[in-house]
PDB file of C-alpha atoms in Angstrom:
ATOM      1  CA  MET D   1      69.703  -6.296 -40.101  1.00 92.00           C
ATOM      2  CA  LYS D   2      66.628  -4.485 -41.101  1.00 95.00           C
ATOM      3  CA  ILE D   3      64.007  -6.475 -43.637  1.00 96.00           C
ATOM      4  CA  THR D   4      60.881  -5.196 -45.555  1.00 97.00           C
ATOM      5  CA  VAL D   5      57.763  -6.884 -45.013  1.00 97.00           C
ATOM      6  CA  TYR D   6      55.682  -6.495 -47.947  1.00 97.00           C
ATOM      7  CA  PHE D   7      51.995  -6.969 -47.660  1.00 97.00           C
ATOM      8  CA  VAL D   8      49.375  -8.404 -50.134  1.00 97.00           C
ATOM      9  CA  ASP D   9      47.521  -5.191 -50.200  1.00 96.00           C
ATOM     10  CA  ASN D  10      50.680  -3.313 -51.772  1.00 95.00           C
ATOM     11  CA  GLN D  11      51.595  -1.632 -48.202  1.00 97.00           C
ATOM     12  CA  LYS D  12      55.401  -2.257 -46.775  1.00 96.00           C
ATOM     13  CA  ALA D  13      57.078  -1.936 -43.415  1.00 96.00           C
ATOM     14  CA  VAL D  14      60.710  -1.843 -42.393  1.00 97.00           C
ATOM     15  CA  PHE D  15      61.378  -3.920 -39.262  1.00 95.00           C
ATOM     16  CA  ASP D  16      64.555  -4.767 -37.404  1.00 94.00           C
ATOM     17  CA  VAL D  17      64.751  -8.716 -38.263  1.00 92.00           C
ATOM     18  CA  ASP D  18      65.203  -9.516 -34.213  1.00 88.00           C
ATOM     19  CA  LYS D  19      62.077  -7.478 -33.450  1.00 89.00           C
ATOM     20  CA  VAL D  20      59.240  -8.905 -35.706  1.00 89.00           C
ATOM     21  CA  SER D  21      57.612 -12.459 -35.426  1.00 87.00           C
ATOM     22  CA  PHE D  22      55.087 -13.941 -37.810  1.00 89.00           C
ATOM     23  CA  MET D  23      52.204 -15.932 -37.004  1.00 87.00           C
ATOM     24  CA  ARG D  24      50.665 -18.423 -39.697  1.00 87.00           C
ATOM     25  CA  SER D  25      47.066 -19.406 -39.951  1.00 88.00           C
ATOM     26  CA  ASP D  26      47.496 -22.706 -37.935  1.00 85.00           C
ATOM     27  CA  GLY D  27      48.264 -20.705 -35.196  1.00 80.00           C
ATOM     28  CA  PHE D  28      52.161 -21.719 -35.529  1.00 80.00           C
ATOM     29  CA  CYS D  29      54.827 -18.536 -34.726  1.00 81.00           C
ATOM     30  CA  PHE D  30      58.085 -18.110 -35.931  1.00 81.00           C
ATOM     31  CA  ASN D  31      60.580 -15.340 -36.135  1.00 81.00           C
ATOM     32  CA  LEU D  32      63.544 -15.127 -38.970  1.00 85.00           C
ATOM     33  CA  THR D  33      66.359 -15.362 -36.184  1.00 80.00           C
ATOM     34  CA  ASP D  34      65.165 -18.355 -34.552  1.00 72.00           C
ATOM     35  CA  THR D  35      67.342 -21.380 -34.728  1.00 64.00           C
ATOM     36  CA  SER D  36      65.160 -23.587 -32.062  1.00 62.00           C
ATOM     37  CA  ASP D  37      63.228 -25.521 -35.147  1.00 57.00           C
ATOM     38  CA  GLY D  38      59.267 -26.715 -34.214  1.00 55.00           C
ATOM     39  CA  ILE D  39      59.196 -25.096 -30.855  1.00 60.00           C
ATOM     40  CA  GLU D  40      56.020 -23.252 -30.589  1.00 62.00           C
ATOM     41  CA  ARG D  41      55.877 -20.029 -28.802  1.00 68.00           C
ATOM     42  CA  THR D  42      52.875 -18.344 -27.343  1.00 71.00           C
ATOM     43  CA  TYR D  43      51.843 -14.710 -28.336  1.00 72.00           C
ATOM     44  CA  ALA D  44      52.357 -13.299 -25.244  1.00 75.00           C
ATOM     45  CA  GLU D  45      55.714 -14.980 -25.267  1.00 74.00           C
ATOM     46  CA  LEU D  46      56.855 -13.878 -28.623  1.00 71.00           C
ATOM     47  CA  VAL D  47      56.211  -9.729 -27.904  1.00 72.00           C
ATOM     48  CA  ALA D  48      57.047  -9.634 -24.232  1.00 74.00           C
ATOM     49  CA  ASP D  49      60.429  -8.428 -25.429  1.00 74.00           C
ATOM     50  CA  GLY D  50      58.647  -5.669 -27.976  1.00 80.00           C
ATOM     51  CA  LYS D  51      58.494  -7.814 -30.855  1.00 83.00           C
ATOM     52  CA  VAL D  52      55.550  -7.123 -33.209  1.00 88.00           C
ATOM     53  CA  LEU D  53      53.385 -10.246 -34.370  1.00 89.00           C
ATOM     54  CA  ILE D  54      52.483 -10.265 -38.092  1.00 93.00           C
ATOM     55  CA  ASN D  55      49.989 -12.312 -40.000  1.00 94.00           C
ATOM     56  CA  TRP D  56      51.418 -14.222 -42.292  1.00 94.00           C
ATOM     57  CA  ASP D  57      48.536 -14.862 -44.518  1.00 95.00           C
ATOM     58  CA  ASN D  58      49.073 -10.852 -45.071  1.00 96.00           C
ATOM     59  CA  VAL D  59      52.620 -11.221 -46.315  1.00 97.00           C
ATOM     60  CA  CYS D  60      53.466 -11.261 -49.823  1.00 96.00           C
ATOM     61  CA  PHE D  61      57.078 -11.385 -49.408  1.00 94.00           C
ATOM     62  CA  VAL D  62      60.201 -10.478 -47.273  1.00 96.00           C
ATOM     63  CA  ASN D  63      63.472  -8.899 -48.437  1.00 95.00           C
ATOM     64  CA  GLU D  64      66.473  -7.697 -46.564  1.00 95.00           C
ATOM     65  CA  TYR D  65      66.200  -3.666 -46.234  1.00 95.00           C
ATOM     66  CA  VAL D  66      68.592  -1.738 -48.650  1.00 90.00           C
ATOM     67  CA  GLU D  67      69.008   1.972 -47.831  1.00 87.00           C
ATOM     68  CA  LYS D  68      68.571   3.923 -50.938  1.00 82.00           C
ATOM     69  CA  VAL D  69      71.786   6.369 -51.358  1.00 79.00           C
ATOM     70  CA  GLU D  70      70.830   9.509 -53.674  1.00 75.00           C
ATOM     71  CA  ASP D  71      73.466  10.589 -56.157  1.00 67.00           C
ATOM     72  CA  LEU D  72      74.114  13.949 -55.610  1.00 64.00           C
TER      73      LEU D  72
END
């Protein structure tokens, strides 16, 4: 599954949901597929498997990616 992350500066990016993590301003890191609530991980642990780390303060909203199909 892919997600689109919309940023406060009107930019957006598409990621595989299991390849992106977020960090809040208080240093707490999380991702959208983690089921272990409250376990804080370090930056190195999050990105060791190729995850992208995004500053949550710069995120406006996150939505499921839907590929547009052009009508012929």
